[in-house]
Amino acid sequence: MKVKTIAENLGLKVVCGSNALDRDVTGGYTGDLLSDVMANSKEGTIWITRQVHQNIVAVASLKEHAAIILINDSQPTQETLEKAETESVPILVSNLPAFELSGKVFNLLSCR
Amino acid sequence: MLKFFNCDLHIHTCLSPCAELDMHPLALVEKSIQAQLDLIAVCDHNASANVKYALAAAKDRIKIIPGMEITTVEEVHLLGLFPTLEALEKMQLLIDDHLYGQNDEDRFGVQAIVNEIGEVEGLSDKLLIGATDLSIDRIVDHIHHLEGLAIPAHIDRESFSILSQLGFIDETARFDALEISKHKGIPKARLDYPELHRYPLLTSSDAHFLRDIGTAATRFLLSEPTFAELRMALQNFGGRRVQED
Ligand SMILES: [Zn+2]
Ligand SMILES: [Zn+2]
C-alpha cells in the first residue's frame, strides 16, 4: 500500500515530502523513544509518533521508513520541516491519538 | 596557579518530589562539605526555590552554582547552570509559564521549600515531575541567552535522557557538556560513545538522598571554584580542563 493511499483513507494532512507519497508501506511502528524506534523499526515502516524534534527525520531516513505520522495534531518544528523536505521524508499529521491511529493504520495494512 | 577541585554539578533538594525531606539546603551543604566537594550545583526538577537558601546556608564555606534540571517536551532531562541567582530566576519564569498540572503528594512525593536554617517555608503545588511544553532547542537557547551552561543529564540512562528520547545528538546541537551517570562513568562513556568525542563529559551524583552526596563527582582543573572558571574548563581555556579518570 502506498503512503498516499493511507493518507487519503485516514484524512491525514501532508505537511511535507509530498513528492514521496508513492512509497510502499510494508508495516507500521508506534513509538516516541527514538532509541527504541532506531533499534526496533524496519524498512518500509510508517512511523507513528508524538515527537516533533528534527531528529525524527534522521531516524526515518536512516531506517528507510516510508513516512512519519504525527499524532494529536502535533506540528513539526521549522527545522524538522526543512530537514524532511531536503531528505524527502513525508510527514503527515493526524488529529487522532496514537492508539486509535495505530489501530486504523493496522487495519488498512492488514485488509489486503 | 591551577589546581584540582571536586565538583558535583547535579544535586537535588527536598523540593524535588522524588528526593527525601532530609535533603534540605542546610543538610545538603553540610554533607557536601563533609564529602570534600569544592563546588556543587543545586538542581531541582523544573524548580529553584531552594537555591537561594542553599546559597545562604553555604555562606563562603562551599561554592554553589544555581541550577535546574529542566524537563523538555521531548521528556529529556537537561541541566541548566547559571552564573547568578538572578539568571536562574529568569529561567524559572519561562519554565513556570510552560509547566502544567498540580502535584499529588501521595503519588509523587512532597515538594518542600526549606530555608537555610531548616525551617519549612512552604510546599510547591506545581507538578514538578511533569514535562514542560518547550522544545529542547528552545530551552538551550534561553539558557544561553541567560549566559548559562546547557548540559543534557545522565545521557546513558534508559529514561529521560537525550539518547533514549531523541536517539542521538545531532551536529547542530549546542550543548556545553554532557553528563554521564555515575553507574557508567566517563572512561566507559568514552569507549561507548566515540561519536561524542567533541563534547566534554562530566559525572555527578544526581543525589536525591543525603547518603548519595559524595558518591560521584568530577575533578576540574581550575584556578578557583567559580562558574566562570568552570565555563573556561569546558572550553579548555588556558590549561583548564576536566580530569576524566
Ligand atoms: Zn534526571
Ligand atoms: Zn536529577
PDB file of C-alpha atoms in Angstrom, chain A residues 32-35 38 50-51 53-55 58-59 79, chain B residues 73-74 136-137 163-170 172:
ATOM      1  CA  ASP A  32       8.191   8.171  20.971  1.00  0.00           C
ATOM      2  CA  LEU A  33      11.544   6.922  22.208  1.00  0.00           C
ATOM      3  CA  LEU A  34      13.825   7.413  19.243  1.00  0.00           C
ATOM      4  CA  SER A  35      16.341   4.958  20.680  1.00  0.00           C
ATOM      5  CA  MET A  38      16.046   3.051  15.848  1.00  0.00           C
ATOM      6  CA  ARG A  50       4.337  12.387  19.082  1.00  0.00           C
ATOM      7  CA  GLN A  51       7.946  13.572  18.848  1.00  0.00           C
ATOM      8  CA  HIS A  53      12.138  17.253  17.059  1.00  0.00           C
ATOM      9  CA  GLN A  54      14.247  17.269  13.885  1.00  0.00           C
ATOM     10  CA  ASN A  55      15.939  14.008  14.905  1.00  0.00           C
ATOM     11  CA  ALA A  58      17.214  11.448  10.605  1.00  0.00           C
ATOM     12  CA  VAL A  59      15.764   8.316  12.215  1.00  0.00           C
ATOM     13  CA  GLU A  79      13.973  22.655  11.481  1.00  0.00           C
TER      14      GLU A  79
ATOM     15  CA  VAL B  73       8.752  18.500  25.783  1.00  0.00           C
ATOM     16  CA  GLU B  74      10.669  15.506  24.405  1.00  0.00           C
ATOM     17  CA  ILE B 136      14.986  21.202  23.954  1.00  0.00           C
ATOM     18  CA  ASP B 137      16.280  23.656  21.335  1.00  0.00           C
ATOM     19  CA  LEU B 163      19.797   9.371  23.859  1.00  0.00           C
ATOM     20  CA  SER B 164      16.696   7.447  24.979  1.00  0.00           C
ATOM     21  CA  GLN B 165      14.275  10.161  23.836  1.00  0.00           C
ATOM     22  CA  LEU B 166      15.976  11.556  20.744  1.00  0.00           C
ATOM     23  CA  GLY B 167      18.168   8.631  19.710  1.00  0.00           C
ATOM     24  CA  PHE B 168      21.382  10.564  19.131  1.00  0.00           C
ATOM     25  CA  ILE B 169      22.892  14.041  19.368  1.00  0.00           C
ATOM     26  CA  ASP B 170      22.810  15.835  16.032  1.00  0.00           C
ATOM     27  CA  THR B 172      23.744  21.233  15.182  1.00  0.00           C
TER      28      THR B 172
END
